[in-house]
mmCIF file of the C-alpha atoms, coordinates in Angstrom:
data_MODEL
# 
_entry.id   MODEL 
# 
loop_
_atom_site.group_PDB 
_atom_site.id 
_atom_site.type_symbol 
_atom_site.label_atom_id 
_atom_site.label_alt_id 
_atom_site.label_comp_id 
_atom_site.label_asym_id 
_atom_site.label_entity_id 
_atom_site.label_seq_id 
_atom_site.pdbx_PDB_ins_code 
_atom_site.Cartn_x 
_atom_site.Cartn_y 
_atom_site.Cartn_z 
_atom_site.occupancy 
_atom_site.B_iso_or_equiv 
_atom_site.pdbx_formal_charge 
_atom_site.auth_seq_id 
_atom_site.auth_comp_id 
_atom_site.auth_asym_id 
_atom_site.auth_atom_id 
_atom_site.pdbx_PDB_model_num 
ATOM 1   C CA . UNK A 1 1   ? 187.793 24.897 -5.349  1.00 0.00 ? 1   UNK A CA 1 
ATOM 2   C CA . UNK A 1 2   ? 186.352 23.524 -8.133  1.00 0.00 ? 2   UNK A CA 1 
ATOM 3   C CA . UNK A 1 3   ? 185.946 25.558 -11.460 1.00 0.00 ? 3   UNK A CA 1 
ATOM 4   C CA . UNK A 1 4   ? 181.511 24.808 -11.403 1.00 0.00 ? 4   UNK A CA 1 
ATOM 5   C CA . UNK A 1 5   ? 182.159 26.377 -7.586  1.00 0.00 ? 5   UNK A CA 1 
ATOM 6   C CA . UNK A 1 6   ? 184.399 29.167 -8.427  1.00 0.00 ? 6   UNK A CA 1 
ATOM 7   C CA . UNK A 1 7   ? 181.954 30.047 -11.512 1.00 0.00 ? 7   UNK A CA 1 
ATOM 8   C CA . UNK A 1 8   ? 178.904 29.636 -9.905  1.00 0.00 ? 8   UNK A CA 1 
ATOM 9   C CA . UNK A 1 9   ? 180.293 31.965 -6.786  1.00 0.00 ? 9   UNK A CA 1 
ATOM 10  C CA . UNK A 1 10  ? 181.663 34.746 -9.569  1.00 0.00 ? 10  UNK A CA 1 
ATOM 11  C CA . UNK A 1 11  ? 178.133 34.701 -11.166 1.00 0.00 ? 11  UNK A CA 1 
ATOM 12  C CA . UNK A 1 12  ? 176.271 35.531 -8.429  1.00 0.00 ? 12  UNK A CA 1 
ATOM 13  C CA . UNK A 1 13  ? 178.743 38.236 -7.697  1.00 0.00 ? 13  UNK A CA 1 
ATOM 14  C CA . UNK A 1 14  ? 178.318 39.790 -10.836 1.00 0.00 ? 14  UNK A CA 1 
ATOM 15  C CA . UNK A 1 15  ? 174.916 39.815 -11.160 1.00 0.00 ? 15  UNK A CA 1 
ATOM 16  C CA . UNK A 1 16  ? 174.563 40.272 -7.210  1.00 0.00 ? 16  UNK A CA 1 
ATOM 17  C CA . UNK A 1 17  ? 172.067 37.860 -6.718  1.00 0.00 ? 17  UNK A CA 1 
ATOM 18  C CA . UNK A 1 18  ? 172.147 36.333 -2.814  1.00 0.00 ? 18  UNK A CA 1 
ATOM 19  C CA . UNK A 1 19  ? 172.284 32.618 -2.302  1.00 0.00 ? 19  UNK A CA 1 
ATOM 20  C CA . UNK A 1 20  ? 168.688 33.022 -0.627  1.00 0.00 ? 20  UNK A CA 1 
ATOM 21  C CA . UNK A 1 21  ? 167.538 34.997 -4.070  1.00 0.00 ? 21  UNK A CA 1 
ATOM 22  C CA . UNK A 1 22  ? 169.441 32.228 -6.345  1.00 0.00 ? 22  UNK A CA 1 
ATOM 23  C CA . UNK A 1 23  ? 167.415 28.915 -4.564  1.00 0.00 ? 23  UNK A CA 1 
ATOM 24  C CA . UNK A 1 24  ? 164.249 30.343 -4.518  1.00 0.00 ? 24  UNK A CA 1 
ATOM 25  C CA . UNK A 1 25  ? 164.920 31.447 -8.506  1.00 0.00 ? 25  UNK A CA 1 
ATOM 26  C CA . UNK A 1 26  ? 166.097 28.053 -9.257  1.00 0.00 ? 26  UNK A CA 1 
ATOM 27  C CA . UNK A 1 27  ? 163.663 25.751 -6.180  1.00 0.00 ? 27  UNK A CA 1 
ATOM 28  C CA . UNK A 1 28  ? 166.914 24.889 -4.426  1.00 0.00 ? 28  UNK A CA 1 
ATOM 29  C CA . UNK A 1 29  ? 167.962 25.180 -1.178  1.00 0.00 ? 29  UNK A CA 1 
ATOM 30  C CA . UNK A 1 30  ? 170.127 27.955 0.369   1.00 0.00 ? 30  UNK A CA 1 
ATOM 31  C CA . UNK A 1 31  ? 171.813 25.168 2.033   1.00 0.00 ? 31  UNK A CA 1 
ATOM 32  C CA . UNK A 1 32  ? 172.456 23.170 -1.839  1.00 0.00 ? 32  UNK A CA 1 
ATOM 33  C CA . UNK A 1 33  ? 173.328 25.923 -2.496  1.00 0.00 ? 33  UNK A CA 1 
ATOM 34  C CA . UNK A 1 34  ? 176.823 27.334 -0.384  1.00 0.00 ? 34  UNK A CA 1 
ATOM 35  C CA . UNK A 1 35  ? 177.922 23.576 -0.747  1.00 0.00 ? 35  UNK A CA 1 
ATOM 36  C CA . UNK A 1 36  ? 178.740 23.883 -4.990  1.00 0.00 ? 36  UNK A CA 1 
ATOM 37  C CA . UNK A 1 37  ? 179.763 27.406 -4.384  1.00 0.00 ? 37  UNK A CA 1 
ATOM 38  C CA . UNK A 1 38  ? 182.248 25.772 -1.236  1.00 0.00 ? 38  UNK A CA 1 
ATOM 39  C CA . UNK A 1 39  ? 183.184 22.755 -3.069  1.00 0.00 ? 39  UNK A CA 1 
ATOM 40  C CA . UNK A 1 40  ? 181.594 20.108 -0.659  1.00 0.00 ? 40  UNK A CA 1 
ATOM 41  C CA . UNK A 1 41  ? 178.876 19.268 -2.772  1.00 0.00 ? 41  UNK A CA 1 
ATOM 42  C CA . UNK A 1 42  ? 180.491 17.362 -6.746  1.00 0.00 ? 42  UNK A CA 1 
ATOM 43  C CA . UNK A 1 43  ? 179.251 18.736 -9.992  1.00 0.00 ? 43  UNK A CA 1 
ATOM 44  C CA . UNK A 1 44  ? 175.381 19.633 -9.740  1.00 0.00 ? 44  UNK A CA 1 
ATOM 45  C CA . UNK A 1 45  ? 172.866 17.606 -11.751 1.00 0.00 ? 45  UNK A CA 1 
ATOM 46  C CA . UNK A 1 46  ? 172.272 18.752 -15.941 1.00 0.00 ? 46  UNK A CA 1 
ATOM 47  C CA . UNK A 1 47  ? 169.783 19.418 -13.479 1.00 0.00 ? 47  UNK A CA 1 
ATOM 48  C CA . UNK A 1 48  ? 170.778 21.976 -11.786 1.00 0.00 ? 48  UNK A CA 1 
ATOM 49  C CA . UNK A 1 49  ? 172.540 23.700 -14.704 1.00 0.00 ? 49  UNK A CA 1 
ATOM 50  C CA . UNK A 1 50  ? 168.801 23.923 -16.941 1.00 0.00 ? 50  UNK A CA 1 
ATOM 51  C CA . UNK A 1 51  ? 167.304 25.699 -14.021 1.00 0.00 ? 51  UNK A CA 1 
ATOM 52  C CA . UNK A 1 52  ? 169.777 27.670 -13.533 1.00 0.00 ? 52  UNK A CA 1 
ATOM 53  C CA . UNK A 1 53  ? 170.725 28.946 -16.853 1.00 0.00 ? 53  UNK A CA 1 
ATOM 54  C CA . UNK A 1 54  ? 166.638 29.380 -17.449 1.00 0.00 ? 54  UNK A CA 1 
ATOM 55  C CA . UNK A 1 55  ? 166.945 31.344 -13.800 1.00 0.00 ? 55  UNK A CA 1 
ATOM 56  C CA . UNK A 1 56  ? 169.607 33.814 -14.858 1.00 0.00 ? 56  UNK A CA 1 
ATOM 57  C CA . UNK A 1 57  ? 169.459 33.815 -19.365 1.00 0.00 ? 57  UNK A CA 1 
ATOM 58  C CA . UNK A 1 58  ? 172.218 32.963 -19.167 1.00 0.00 ? 58  UNK A CA 1 
ATOM 59  C CA . UNK A 1 59  ? 174.186 33.313 -23.043 1.00 0.00 ? 59  UNK A CA 1 
ATOM 60  C CA . UNK A 1 60  ? 175.713 31.032 -25.384 1.00 0.00 ? 60  UNK A CA 1 
ATOM 61  C CA . UNK A 1 61  ? 178.515 31.744 -24.219 1.00 0.00 ? 61  UNK A CA 1 
ATOM 62  C CA . UNK A 1 62  ? 178.161 31.494 -20.368 1.00 0.00 ? 62  UNK A CA 1 
ATOM 63  C CA . UNK A 1 63  ? 175.878 28.044 -20.843 1.00 0.00 ? 63  UNK A CA 1 
ATOM 64  C CA . UNK A 1 64  ? 179.134 27.170 -22.535 1.00 0.00 ? 64  UNK A CA 1 
ATOM 65  C CA . UNK A 1 65  ? 180.954 27.916 -19.466 1.00 0.00 ? 65  UNK A CA 1 
ATOM 66  C CA . UNK A 1 66  ? 179.242 26.855 -16.684 1.00 0.00 ? 66  UNK A CA 1 
ATOM 67  C CA . UNK A 1 67  ? 178.832 22.943 -18.903 1.00 0.00 ? 67  UNK A CA 1 
ATOM 68  C CA . UNK A 1 68  ? 182.138 23.205 -19.183 1.00 0.00 ? 68  UNK A CA 1 
ATOM 69  C CA . UNK A 1 69  ? 183.200 24.185 -15.356 1.00 0.00 ? 69  UNK A CA 1 
ATOM 70  C CA . UNK A 1 70  ? 180.106 21.442 -14.611 1.00 0.00 ? 70  UNK A CA 1 
ATOM 71  C CA . UNK A 1 71  ? 182.717 18.958 -16.403 1.00 0.00 ? 71  UNK A CA 1 
ATOM 72  C CA . UNK A 1 72  ? 185.917 19.842 -15.440 1.00 0.00 ? 72  UNK A CA 1 
ATOM 73  C CA . UNK A 1 73  ? 184.657 19.630 -11.460 1.00 0.00 ? 73  UNK A CA 1 
ATOM 74  C CA . UNK A 1 74  ? 183.815 15.671 -11.705 1.00 0.00 ? 74  UNK A CA 1 
ATOM 75  C CA . UNK A 1 75  ? 185.679 13.658 -8.756  1.00 0.00 ? 75  UNK A CA 1 
ATOM 76  C CA . UNK A 1 76  ? 185.393 10.256 -10.623 1.00 0.00 ? 76  UNK A CA 1 
ATOM 77  C CA . UNK A 1 77  ? 186.803 8.673  -13.796 1.00 0.00 ? 77  UNK A CA 1 
ATOM 78  C CA . UNK A 1 78  ? 185.696 5.926  -15.740 1.00 0.00 ? 78  UNK A CA 1 
ATOM 79  C CA . UNK A 1 79  ? 188.601 4.281  -18.293 1.00 0.00 ? 79  UNK A CA 1 
ATOM 80  C CA . UNK A 1 80  ? 187.214 1.543  -20.614 1.00 0.00 ? 80  UNK A CA 1 
ATOM 81  C CA . UNK A 1 81  ? 188.256 -1.808 -19.459 1.00 0.00 ? 81  UNK A CA 1 
ATOM 82  C CA . UNK A 1 82  ? 189.738 -2.493 -22.143 1.00 0.00 ? 82  UNK A CA 1 
ATOM 83  C CA . UNK A 1 83  ? 192.507 0.500  -22.285 1.00 0.00 ? 83  UNK A CA 1 
ATOM 84  C CA . UNK A 1 84  ? 196.075 -1.153 -22.331 1.00 0.00 ? 84  UNK A CA 1 
ATOM 85  C CA . UNK A 1 85  ? 197.920 -1.677 -19.107 1.00 0.00 ? 85  UNK A CA 1 
ATOM 86  C CA . UNK A 1 86  ? 200.303 0.663  -18.725 1.00 0.00 ? 86  UNK A CA 1 
ATOM 87  C CA . UNK A 1 87  ? 196.838 3.686  -18.909 1.00 0.00 ? 87  UNK A CA 1 
ATOM 88  C CA . UNK A 1 88  ? 196.027 1.754  -15.955 1.00 0.00 ? 88  UNK A CA 1 
ATOM 89  C CA . UNK A 1 89  ? 199.006 2.312  -14.165 1.00 0.00 ? 89  UNK A CA 1 
ATOM 90  C CA . UNK A 1 90  ? 199.760 5.880  -15.570 1.00 0.00 ? 90  UNK A CA 1 
ATOM 91  C CA . UNK A 1 91  ? 196.421 7.003  -13.404 1.00 0.00 ? 91  UNK A CA 1 
ATOM 92  C CA . UNK A 1 92  ? 197.537 4.987  -11.057 1.00 0.00 ? 92  UNK A CA 1 
ATOM 93  C CA . UNK A 1 93  ? 200.803 6.671  -10.272 1.00 0.00 ? 93  UNK A CA 1 
ATOM 94  C CA . UNK A 1 94  ? 198.602 9.637  -11.087 1.00 0.00 ? 94  UNK A CA 1 
ATOM 95  C CA . UNK A 1 95  ? 196.492 9.380  -7.703  1.00 0.00 ? 95  UNK A CA 1 
ATOM 96  C CA . UNK A 1 96  ? 199.051 8.414  -5.821  1.00 0.00 ? 96  UNK A CA 1 
ATOM 97  C CA . UNK A 1 97  ? 200.202 12.111 -6.432  1.00 0.00 ? 97  UNK A CA 1 
ATOM 98  C CA . UNK A 1 98  ? 197.343 14.316 -7.465  1.00 0.00 ? 98  UNK A CA 1 
ATOM 99  C CA . UNK A 1 99  ? 197.150 15.898 -3.795  1.00 0.00 ? 99  UNK A CA 1 
ATOM 100 C CA . UNK A 1 100 ? 201.236 16.266 -3.441  1.00 0.00 ? 100 UNK A CA 1 
ATOM 101 C CA . UNK A 1 101 ? 201.387 18.038 -7.324  1.00 0.00 ? 101 UNK A CA 1 
ATOM 102 C CA . UNK A 1 102 ? 203.029 21.170 -7.799  1.00 0.00 ? 102 UNK A CA 1 
ATOM 103 C CA . UNK A 1 103 ? 201.605 24.298 -9.455  1.00 0.00 ? 103 UNK A CA 1 
ATOM 104 C CA . UNK A 1 104 ? 204.754 23.235 -12.280 1.00 0.00 ? 104 UNK A CA 1 
ATOM 105 C CA . UNK A 1 105 ? 204.001 19.885 -12.412 1.00 0.00 ? 105 UNK A CA 1 
ATOM 106 C CA . UNK A 1 106 ? 200.037 20.627 -13.376 1.00 0.00 ? 106 UNK A CA 1 
ATOM 107 C CA . UNK A 1 107 ? 201.154 22.775 -15.575 1.00 0.00 ? 107 UNK A CA 1 
ATOM 108 C CA . UNK A 1 108 ? 203.433 20.696 -17.203 1.00 0.00 ? 108 UNK A CA 1 
ATOM 109 C CA . UNK A 1 109 ? 201.555 18.130 -17.140 1.00 0.00 ? 109 UNK A CA 1 
ATOM 110 C CA . UNK A 1 110 ? 198.582 20.694 -18.585 1.00 0.00 ? 110 UNK A CA 1 
ATOM 111 C CA . UNK A 1 111 ? 200.868 21.483 -21.415 1.00 0.00 ? 111 UNK A CA 1 
ATOM 112 C CA . UNK A 1 112 ? 201.927 17.745 -22.460 1.00 0.00 ? 112 UNK A CA 1 
ATOM 113 C CA . UNK A 1 113 ? 198.874 17.356 -22.785 1.00 0.00 ? 113 UNK A CA 1 
ATOM 114 C CA . UNK A 1 114 ? 198.183 19.668 -24.687 1.00 0.00 ? 114 UNK A CA 1 
ATOM 115 C CA . UNK A 1 115 ? 201.011 18.957 -27.316 1.00 0.00 ? 115 UNK A CA 1 
ATOM 116 C CA . UNK A 1 116 ? 199.167 16.039 -29.064 1.00 0.00 ? 116 UNK A CA 1 
ATOM 117 C CA . UNK A 1 117 ? 196.841 18.430 -29.636 1.00 0.00 ? 117 UNK A CA 1 
ATOM 118 C CA . UNK A 1 118 ? 199.149 20.872 -31.146 1.00 0.00 ? 118 UNK A CA 1 
ATOM 119 C CA . UNK A 1 119 ? 201.139 18.369 -32.984 1.00 0.00 ? 119 UNK A CA 1 
ATOM 120 C CA . UNK A 1 120 ? 198.567 16.757 -35.095 1.00 0.00 ? 120 UNK A CA 1 
ATOM 121 C CA . UNK A 1 121 ? 197.468 19.361 -35.895 1.00 0.00 ? 121 UNK A CA 1 
ATOM 122 C CA . UNK A 1 122 ? 200.390 21.440 -36.926 1.00 0.00 ? 122 UNK A CA 1 
ATOM 123 C CA . UNK A 1 123 ? 202.738 18.757 -37.666 1.00 0.00 ? 123 UNK A CA 1 
ATOM 124 C CA . UNK A 1 124 ? 199.940 15.972 -40.267 1.00 0.00 ? 124 UNK A CA 1 
ATOM 125 C CA . UNK A 1 125 ? 202.196 14.296 -42.106 1.00 0.00 ? 125 UNK A CA 1 
ATOM 126 C CA . UNK A 1 126 ? 202.156 15.257 -45.677 1.00 0.00 ? 126 UNK A CA 1 
ATOM 127 C CA . UNK A 1 127 ? 200.618 12.610 -48.666 1.00 0.00 ? 127 UNK A CA 1 
ATOM 128 C CA . UNK A 1 128 ? 203.286 11.466 -50.718 1.00 0.00 ? 128 UNK A CA 1 
ATOM 129 C CA . UNK A 1 129 ? 202.985 10.282 -54.417 1.00 0.00 ? 129 UNK A CA 1 
ATOM 130 C CA . UNK A 1 130 ? 205.418 8.547  -55.786 1.00 0.00 ? 130 UNK A CA 1 
ATOM 131 C CA . UNK A 1 131 ? 206.054 10.348 -59.278 1.00 0.00 ? 131 UNK A CA 1 
ATOM 132 C CA . UNK A 1 132 ? 205.587 7.918  -62.942 1.00 0.00 ? 132 UNK A CA 1 
ATOM 133 C CA . UNK A 1 133 ? 208.540 7.895  -64.583 1.00 0.00 ? 133 UNK A CA 1 
ATOM 134 C CA . UNK A 1 134 ? 208.760 9.107  -68.221 1.00 0.00 ? 134 UNK A CA 1 
ATOM 135 C CA . UNK A 1 135 ? 209.226 6.687  -70.605 1.00 0.00 ? 135 UNK A CA 1 
ATOM 136 C CA . UNK A 1 136 ? 211.976 7.227  -71.568 1.00 0.00 ? 136 UNK A CA 1 
ATOM 137 C CA . UNK A 1 137 ? 213.675 6.597  -68.492 1.00 0.00 ? 137 UNK A CA 1 
ATOM 138 C CA . UNK A 1 138 ? 212.771 3.275  -67.702 1.00 0.00 ? 138 UNK A CA 1 
ATOM 139 C CA . UNK A 1 139 ? 215.387 0.882  -68.223 1.00 0.00 ? 139 UNK A CA 1 
ATOM 140 C CA . UNK A 1 140 ? 214.548 -2.270 -69.780 1.00 0.00 ? 140 UNK A CA 1 
# 
């Protein structure tokens, strides 16, 4: 299941709300709620998310989780046409293998992506300045 499907189901269970009750609260069909929860539908529209937030009076943290889960559940990736050729080949290889990746391989790829973030933060190159030589140390 996609992240949004899991989160929606989890929220509904924690709050003790049936699919039919949620559907009535936000003005959608129960079948749509069900399709979202089992992952048959892609991520919901921003309108759906906003209605859900208003109806269930989410905290700021819950709102952020919901938006992140909706973003993570997108099924398509659009890349800029001016990206380097290597990016296109890498994404093709990933598309070809994504359904066969093991949990360990998925974790390794995610760690590599996080590595760049942590590397750039922790190992920012220090700014070096040239020291001025004293007049007496300069040979002429």
